[in-house]
Amino acid sequence: MGLVTGILTFPVSAPLRGLVWLAERIQDQAEMELHSPTSVRRRLEEIEEARRAGEISEEEERRAVEEVLQRMTATRR
């Protein structure tokens, strides 16, 4: 990109680059939260409590736990 083109497109490209950067940071933070041991443990405890309270069936509990464990072990990009 030439100097003139850079100067002329700066008012349009700078906010767009900033928005992309912000979206990437938000995605990184969400992935960290999704895979954090504390978050996984909290979700498993919530599932267990829902089962004890009779809010979900044994099969629903099994599927929910399986889903949490799959998300935990999924490779990050």
PDB file of N, CA and C in Angstrom:
ATOM      1  N   MET A   1       0.863  -1.160   0.000  1.00  0.00           N
ATOM      2  CA  MET A   1       0.000   0.000   0.000  1.00  0.00           C
ATOM      3  C   MET A   1       0.912   1.227   0.000  1.00  0.00           C
ATOM      4  N   GLY A   2       0.624   2.148  -0.900  1.00  0.00           N
ATOM      5  CA  GLY A   2       1.430   3.339  -1.004  1.00  0.00           C
ATOM      6  C   GLY A   2       1.087   4.337   0.086  1.00  0.00           C
ATOM      7  N   LEU A   3       1.930   5.321   0.226  1.00  0.00           N
ATOM      8  CA  LEU A   3       1.740   6.337   1.257  1.00  0.00           C
ATOM      9  C   LEU A   3       0.450   7.120   1.044  1.00  0.00           C
ATOM     10  N   VAL A   4       0.205   7.533  -0.196  1.00  0.00           N
ATOM     11  CA  VAL A   4      -1.011   8.310  -0.499  1.00  0.00           C
ATOM     12  C   VAL A   4      -2.253   7.462  -0.255  1.00  0.00           C
ATOM     13  N   THR A   5      -2.237   6.233  -0.734  1.00  0.00           N
ATOM     14  CA  THR A   5      -3.381   5.341  -0.518  1.00  0.00           C
ATOM     15  C   THR A   5      -3.610   5.119   0.970  1.00  0.00           C
ATOM     16  N   GLY A   6      -2.536   4.936   1.709  1.00  0.00           N
ATOM     17  CA  GLY A   6      -2.648   4.746   3.157  1.00  0.00           C
ATOM     18  C   GLY A   6      -3.269   5.938   3.844  1.00  0.00           C
ATOM     19  N   ILE A   7      -2.862   7.121   3.436  1.00  0.00           N
ATOM     20  CA  ILE A   7      -3.401   8.345   4.044  1.00  0.00           C
ATOM     21  C   ILE A   7      -4.879   8.521   3.689  1.00  0.00           C
ATOM     22  N   LEU A   8      -5.210   8.234   2.429  1.00  0.00           N
ATOM     23  CA  LEU A   8      -6.598   8.425   1.984  1.00  0.00           C
ATOM     24  C   LEU A   8      -7.559   7.389   2.564  1.00  0.00           C
ATOM     25  N   THR A   9      -7.090   6.186   2.780  1.00  0.00           N
ATOM     26  CA  THR A   9      -7.974   5.141   3.301  1.00  0.00           C
ATOM     27  C   THR A   9      -7.927   5.021   4.818  1.00  0.00           C
ATOM     28  N   PHE A  10      -7.043   5.755   5.472  1.00  0.00           N
ATOM     29  CA  PHE A  10      -6.910   5.671   6.925  1.00  0.00           C
ATOM     30  C   PHE A  10      -8.224   5.928   7.672  1.00  0.00           C
ATOM     31  N   PRO A  11      -9.005   6.965   7.313  1.00  0.00           N
ATOM     32  CA  PRO A  11     -10.253   7.201   8.059  1.00  0.00           C
ATOM     33  C   PRO A  11     -11.231   6.040   8.009  1.00  0.00           C
ATOM     34  N   VAL A  12     -11.151   5.233   6.958  1.00  0.00           N
ATOM     35  CA  VAL A  12     -12.048   4.083   6.830  1.00  0.00           C
ATOM     36  C   VAL A  12     -11.417   2.833   7.423  1.00  0.00           C
ATOM     37  N   SER A  13     -10.130   2.620   7.142  1.00  0.00           N
ATOM     38  CA  SER A  13      -9.502   1.365   7.541  1.00  0.00           C
ATOM     39  C   SER A  13      -9.150   1.310   9.027  1.00  0.00           C
ATOM     40  N   ALA A  14      -8.809   2.422   9.632  1.00  0.00           N
ATOM     41  CA  ALA A  14      -8.413   2.404  11.046  1.00  0.00           C
ATOM     42  C   ALA A  14      -9.526   1.910  11.958  1.00  0.00           C
ATOM     43  N   PRO A  15     -10.760   2.452  11.841  1.00  0.00           N
ATOM     44  CA  PRO A  15     -11.823   1.928  12.708  1.00  0.00           C
ATOM     45  C   PRO A  15     -12.123   0.456  12.445  1.00  0.00           C
ATOM     46  N   LEU A  16     -12.027   0.040  11.188  1.00  0.00           N
ATOM     47  CA  LEU A  16     -12.282  -1.356  10.855  1.00  0.00           C
ATOM     48  C   LEU A  16     -11.224  -2.260  11.476  1.00  0.00           C
ATOM     49  N   ARG A  17      -9.970  -1.859  11.378  1.00  0.00           N
ATOM     50  CA  ARG A  17      -8.900  -2.656  12.010  1.00  0.00           C
ATOM     51  C   ARG A  17      -9.080  -2.708  13.519  1.00  0.00           C
ATOM     52  N   GLY A  18      -9.492  -1.591  14.101  1.00  0.00           N
ATOM     53  CA  GLY A  18      -9.736  -1.566  15.543  1.00  0.00           C
ATOM     54  C   GLY A  18     -10.871  -2.486  15.937  1.00  0.00           C
ATOM     55  N   LEU A  19     -11.910  -2.517  15.134  1.00  0.00           N
ATOM     56  CA  LEU A  19     -13.050  -3.394  15.409  1.00  0.00           C
ATOM     57  C   LEU A  19     -12.650  -4.863  15.303  1.00  0.00           C
ATOM     58  N   VAL A  20     -11.864  -5.191  14.281  1.00  0.00           N
ATOM     59  CA  VAL A  20     -11.391  -6.571  14.115  1.00  0.00           C
ATOM     60  C   VAL A  20     -10.511  -6.962  15.299  1.00  0.00           C
ATOM     61  N   TRP A  21      -9.614  -6.064  15.714  1.00  0.00           N
ATOM     62  CA  TRP A  21      -8.747  -6.341  16.852  1.00  0.00           C
ATOM     63  C   TRP A  21      -9.571  -6.595  18.114  1.00  0.00           C
ATOM     64  N   LEU A  22     -10.584  -5.749  18.338  1.00  0.00           N
ATOM     65  CA  LEU A  22     -11.434  -5.906  19.515  1.00  0.00           C
ATOM     66  C   LEU A  22     -12.200  -7.227  19.469  1.00  0.00           C
ATOM     67  N   ALA A  23     -12.725  -7.582  18.310  1.00  0.00           N
ATOM     68  CA  ALA A  23     -13.453  -8.858  18.169  1.00  0.00           C
ATOM     69  C   ALA A  23     -12.531 -10.037  18.460  1.00  0.00           C
ATOM     70  N   GLU A  24     -11.294  -9.970  18.010  1.00  0.00           N
ATOM     71  CA  GLU A  24     -10.344 -11.049  18.281  1.00  0.00           C
ATOM     72  C   GLU A  24     -10.035 -11.158  19.768  1.00  0.00           C
ATOM     73  N   ARG A  25      -9.884 -10.034  20.464  1.00  0.00           N
ATOM     74  CA  ARG A  25      -9.630 -10.053  21.907  1.00  0.00           C
ATOM     75  C   ARG A  25     -10.822 -10.647  22.655  1.00  0.00           C
ATOM     76  N   ILE A  26     -12.033 -10.277  22.246  1.00  0.00           N
ATOM     77  CA  ILE A  26     -13.243 -10.813  22.893  1.00  0.00           C
ATOM     78  C   ILE A  26     -13.318 -12.311  22.673  1.00  0.00           C
ATOM     79  N   GLN A  27     -13.019 -12.762  21.459  1.00  0.00           N
ATOM     80  CA  GLN A  27     -13.041 -14.193  21.178  1.00  0.00           C
ATOM     81  C   GLN A  27     -12.000 -14.935  22.018  1.00  0.00           C
ATOM     82  N   ASP A  28     -10.807 -14.381  22.122  1.00  0.00           N
ATOM     83  CA  ASP A  28      -9.759 -15.008  22.940  1.00  0.00           C
ATOM     84  C   ASP A  28     -10.202 -15.133  24.393  1.00  0.00           C
ATOM     85  N   GLN A  29     -10.804 -14.071  24.922  1.00  0.00           N
ATOM     86  CA  GLN A  29     -11.256 -14.078  26.317  1.00  0.00           C
ATOM     87  C   GLN A  29     -12.372 -15.112  26.519  1.00  0.00           C
ATOM     88  N   ALA A  30     -13.294 -15.184  25.572  1.00  0.00           N
ATOM     89  CA  ALA A  30     -14.389 -16.151  25.673  1.00  0.00           C
ATOM     90  C   ALA A  30     -13.850 -17.581  25.634  1.00  0.00           C
ATOM     91  N   GLU A  31     -12.869 -17.844  24.774  1.00  0.00           N
ATOM     92  CA  GLU A  31     -12.278 -19.178  24.709  1.00  0.00           C
ATOM     93  C   GLU A  31     -11.533 -19.525  25.994  1.00  0.00           C
ATOM     94  N   MET A  32     -10.829 -18.549  26.550  1.00  0.00           N
ATOM     95  CA  MET A  32     -10.132 -18.798  27.818  1.00  0.00           C
ATOM     96  C   MET A  32     -11.139 -19.147  28.909  1.00  0.00           C
ATOM     97  N   GLU A  33     -12.244 -18.410  28.966  1.00  0.00           N
ATOM     98  CA  GLU A  33     -13.274 -18.672  29.969  1.00  0.00           C
ATOM     99  C   GLU A  33     -13.909 -20.040  29.752  1.00  0.00           C
ATOM    100  N   LEU A  34     -14.152 -20.382  28.499  1.00  0.00           N
ATOM    101  CA  LEU A  34     -14.786 -21.657  28.173  1.00  0.00           C
ATOM    102  C   LEU A  34     -13.911 -22.830  28.593  1.00  0.00           C
ATOM    103  N   HIS A  35     -12.604 -22.675  28.464  1.00  0.00           N
ATOM    104  CA  HIS A  35     -11.690 -23.784  28.746  1.00  0.00           C
ATOM    105  C   HIS A  35     -11.040 -23.705  30.125  1.00  0.00           C
ATOM    106  N   SER A  36     -11.370 -22.702  30.917  1.00  0.00           N
ATOM    107  CA  SER A  36     -10.720 -22.584  32.224  1.00  0.00           C
ATOM    108  C   SER A  36     -11.228 -23.679  33.165  1.00  0.00           C
ATOM    109  N   PRO A  37     -10.341 -24.241  33.957  1.00  0.00           N
ATOM    110  CA  PRO A  37     -10.742 -25.293  34.895  1.00  0.00           C
ATOM    111  C   PRO A  37     -11.829 -24.836  35.872  1.00  0.00           C
ATOM    112  N   THR A  38     -11.763 -23.591  36.288  1.00  0.00           N
ATOM    113  CA  THR A  38     -12.763 -23.074  37.225  1.00  0.00           C
ATOM    114  C   THR A  38     -14.138 -23.051  36.584  1.00  0.00           C
ATOM    115  N   SER A  39     -14.207 -22.613  35.356  1.00  0.00           N
ATOM    116  CA  SER A  39     -15.476 -22.546  34.633  1.00  0.00           C
ATOM    117  C   SER A  39     -16.044 -23.948  34.399  1.00  0.00           C
ATOM    118  N   VAL A  40     -15.178 -24.874  34.025  1.00  0.00           N
ATOM    119  CA  VAL A  40     -15.616 -26.250  33.781  1.00  0.00           C
ATOM    120  C   VAL A  40     -16.135 -26.863  35.068  1.00  0.00           C
ATOM    121  N   ARG A  41     -15.410 -26.682  36.152  1.00  0.00           N
ATOM    122  CA  ARG A  41     -15.831 -27.234  37.451  1.00  0.00           C
ATOM    123  C   ARG A  41     -17.171 -26.646  37.890  1.00  0.00           C
ATOM    124  N   ARG A  42     -17.317 -25.321  37.711  1.00  0.00           N
ATOM    125  CA  ARG A  42     -18.570 -24.654  38.090  1.00  0.00           C
ATOM    126  C   ARG A  42     -19.744 -25.222  37.288  1.00  0.00           C
ATOM    127  N   ARG A  43     -19.540 -25.429  35.992  1.00  0.00           N
ATOM    128  CA  ARG A  43     -20.622 -25.962  35.148  1.00  0.00           C
ATOM    129  C   ARG A  43     -20.963 -27.397  35.556  1.00  0.00           C
ATOM    130  N   LEU A  44     -19.963 -28.205  35.858  1.00  0.00           N
ATOM    131  CA  LEU A  44     -20.224 -29.578  36.298  1.00  0.00           C
ATOM    132  C   LEU A  44     -20.982 -29.596  37.626  1.00  0.00           C
ATOM    133  N   GLU A  45     -20.643 -28.683  38.523  1.00  0.00           N
ATOM    134  CA  GLU A  45     -21.364 -28.585  39.798  1.00  0.00           C
ATOM    135  C   GLU A  45     -22.812 -28.157  39.577  1.00  0.00           C
ATOM    136  N   GLU A  46     -23.045 -27.248  38.633  1.00  0.00           N
ATOM    137  CA  GLU A  46     -24.402 -26.815  38.325  1.00  0.00           C
ATOM    138  C   GLU A  46     -25.229 -27.975  37.776  1.00  0.00           C
ATOM    139  N   ILE A  47     -24.607 -28.788  36.933  1.00  0.00           N
ATOM    140  CA  ILE A  47     -25.301 -29.949  36.366  1.00  0.00           C
ATOM    141  C   ILE A  47     -25.647 -30.941  37.470  1.00  0.00           C
ATOM    142  N   GLU A  48     -24.688 -31.196  38.336  1.00  0.00           N
ATOM    143  CA  GLU A  48     -24.905 -32.138  39.443  1.00  0.00           C
ATOM    144  C   GLU A  48     -26.030 -31.644  40.360  1.00  0.00           C
ATOM    145  N   GLU A  49     -26.024 -30.353  40.656  1.00  0.00           N
ATOM    146  CA  GLU A  49     -27.062 -29.779  41.519  1.00  0.00           C
ATOM    147  C   GLU A  49     -28.440 -29.865  40.858  1.00  0.00           C
ATOM    148  N   ALA A  50     -28.494 -29.620  39.566  1.00  0.00           N
ATOM    149  CA  ALA A  50     -29.770 -29.715  38.840  1.00  0.00           C
ATOM    150  C   ALA A  50     -30.287 -31.144  38.878  1.00  0.00           C
ATOM    151  N   ARG A  51     -29.410 -32.112  38.792  1.00  0.00           N
ATOM    152  CA  ARG A  51     -29.818 -33.524  38.861  1.00  0.00           C
ATOM    153  C   ARG A  51     -30.344 -33.849  40.257  1.00  0.00           C
ATOM    154  N   ARG A  52     -29.645 -33.390  41.290  1.00  0.00           N
ATOM    155  CA  ARG A  52     -30.096 -33.648  42.667  1.00  0.00           C
ATOM    156  C   ARG A  52     -31.458 -33.016  42.940  1.00  0.00           C
ATOM    157  N   ALA A  53     -31.677 -31.833  42.358  1.00  0.00           N
ATOM    158  CA  ALA A  53     -32.940 -31.118  42.575  1.00  0.00           C
ATOM    159  C   ALA A  53     -34.059 -31.675  41.710  1.00  0.00           C
ATOM    160  N   GLY A  54     -33.751 -32.621  40.840  1.00  0.00           N
ATOM    161  CA  GLY A  54     -34.769 -33.224  39.987  1.00  0.00           C
ATOM    162  C   GLY A  54     -35.142 -32.362  38.784  1.00  0.00           C
ATOM    163  N   GLU A  55     -34.310 -31.373  38.471  1.00  0.00           N
ATOM    164  CA  GLU A  55     -34.605 -30.489  37.344  1.00  0.00           C
ATOM    165  C   GLU A  55     -34.263 -31.126  36.004  1.00  0.00           C
ATOM    166  N   ILE A  56     -33.320 -32.066  36.020  1.00  0.00           N
ATOM    167  CA  ILE A  56     -32.960 -32.771  34.792  1.00  0.00           C
ATOM    168  C   ILE A  56     -32.907 -34.270  35.084  1.00  0.00           C
ATOM    169  N   SER A  57     -33.072 -35.063  34.040  1.00  0.00           N
ATOM    170  CA  SER A  57     -33.039 -36.515  34.191  1.00  0.00           C
ATOM    171  C   SER A  57     -31.592 -37.008  34.197  1.00  0.00           C
ATOM    172  N   GLU A  58     -31.440 -38.276  34.484  1.00  0.00           N
ATOM    173  CA  GLU A  58     -30.109 -38.873  34.500  1.00  0.00           C
ATOM    174  C   GLU A  58     -29.490 -38.823  33.106  1.00  0.00           C
ATOM    175  N   GLU A  59     -30.298 -39.063  32.097  1.00  0.00           N
ATOM    176  CA  GLU A  59     -29.820 -39.015  30.710  1.00  0.00           C
ATOM    177  C   GLU A  59     -29.393 -37.599  30.329  1.00  0.00           C
ATOM    178  N   GLU A  60     -30.165 -36.601  30.729  1.00  0.00           N
ATOM    179  CA  GLU A  60     -29.815 -35.209  30.450  1.00  0.00           C
ATOM    180  C   GLU A  60     -28.519 -34.830  31.162  1.00  0.00           C
ATOM    181  N   GLU A  61     -28.345 -35.331  32.377  1.00  0.00           N
ATOM    182  CA  GLU A  61     -27.119 -35.076  33.116  1.00  0.00           C
ATOM    183  C   GLU A  61     -25.927 -35.671  32.384  1.00  0.00           C
ATOM    184  N   ARG A  62     -26.082 -36.898  31.940  1.00  0.00           N
ATOM    185  CA  ARG A  62     -24.998 -37.577  31.224  1.00  0.00           C
ATOM    186  C   ARG A  62     -24.610 -36.803  29.967  1.00  0.00           C
ATOM    187  N   ARG A  63     -25.613 -36.354  29.200  1.00  0.00           N
ATOM    188  CA  ARG A  63     -25.330 -35.602  27.971  1.00  0.00           C
ATOM    189  C   ARG A  63     -24.667 -34.265  28.277  1.00  0.00           C
ATOM    190  N   ALA A  64     -25.129 -33.588  29.324  1.00  0.00           N
ATOM    191  CA  ALA A  64     -24.565 -32.286  29.684  1.00  0.00           C
ATOM    192  C   ALA A  64     -23.111 -32.421  30.120  1.00  0.00           C
ATOM    193  N   VAL A  65     -22.823 -33.426  30.928  1.00  0.00           N
ATOM    194  CA  VAL A  65     -21.453 -33.658  31.384  1.00  0.00           C
ATOM    195  C   VAL A  65     -20.568 -33.999  30.187  1.00  0.00           C
ATOM    196  N   GLU A  66     -21.069 -34.828  29.314  1.00  0.00           N
ATOM    197  CA  GLU A  66     -20.312 -35.197  28.114  1.00  0.00           C
ATOM    198  C   GLU A  66     -20.007 -33.961  27.259  1.00  0.00           C
ATOM    199  N   GLU A  67     -20.976 -33.093  27.119  1.00  0.00           N
ATOM    200  CA  GLU A  67     -20.786 -31.866  26.335  1.00  0.00           C
ATOM    201  C   GLU A  67     -19.717 -30.965  26.966  1.00  0.00           C
ATOM    202  N   VAL A  68     -19.774 -30.821  28.282  1.00  0.00           N
ATOM    203  CA  VAL A  68     -18.784 -29.993  28.982  1.00  0.00           C
ATOM    204  C   VAL A  68     -17.392 -30.582  28.800  1.00  0.00           C
ATOM    205  N   LEU A  69     -17.275 -31.874  28.945  1.00  0.00           N
ATOM    206  CA  LEU A  69     -15.965 -32.517  28.802  1.00  0.00           C
ATOM    207  C   LEU A  69     -15.447 -32.426  27.372  1.00  0.00           C
ATOM    208  N   GLN A  70     -16.327 -32.533  26.392  1.00  0.00           N
ATOM    209  CA  GLN A  70     -15.908 -32.394  24.992  1.00  0.00           C
ATOM    210  C   GLN A  70     -15.397 -30.982  24.727  1.00  0.00           C
ATOM    211  N   ARG A  71     -16.099 -29.975  25.244  1.00  0.00           N
ATOM    212  CA  ARG A  71     -15.656 -28.590  25.058  1.00  0.00           C
ATOM    213  C   ARG A  71     -14.309 -28.359  25.745  1.00  0.00           C
ATOM    214  N   MET A  72     -14.148 -28.977  26.905  1.00  0.00           N
ATOM    215  CA  MET A  72     -12.912 -28.800  27.661  1.00  0.00           C
ATOM    216  C   MET A  72     -11.723 -29.387  26.901  1.00  0.00           C
ATOM    217  N   THR A  73     -11.925 -30.524  26.263  1.00  0.00           N
ATOM    218  CA  THR A  73     -10.821 -31.208  25.602  1.00  0.00           C
ATOM    219  C   THR A  73     -10.657 -30.809  24.141  1.00  0.00           C
ATOM    220  N   ALA A  74     -11.575 -30.016  23.618  1.00  0.00           N
ATOM    221  CA  ALA A  74     -11.462 -29.589  22.212  1.00  0.00           C
ATOM    222  C   ALA A  74     -10.198 -28.755  22.054  1.00  0.00           C
ATOM    223  N   THR A  75      -9.536 -28.988  20.955  1.00  0.00           N
ATOM    224  CA  THR A  75      -8.304 -28.245  20.709  1.00  0.00           C
ATOM    225  C   THR A  75      -8.650 -26.815  20.327  1.00  0.00           C
ATOM    226  N   ARG A  76      -7.880 -25.921  20.868  1.00  0.00           N
ATOM    227  CA  ARG A  76      -8.062 -24.524  20.547  1.00  0.00           C
ATOM    228  C   ARG A  76      -7.339 -24.228  19.248  1.00  0.00           C
ATOM    229  N   ARG A  77      -7.848 -23.265  18.504  1.00  0.00           N
ATOM    230  CA  ARG A  77      -7.245 -22.940  17.205  1.00  0.00           C
ATOM    231  C   ARG A  77      -5.891 -22.311  17.377  1.00  0.00           C
TER     232      ARG A  77
END
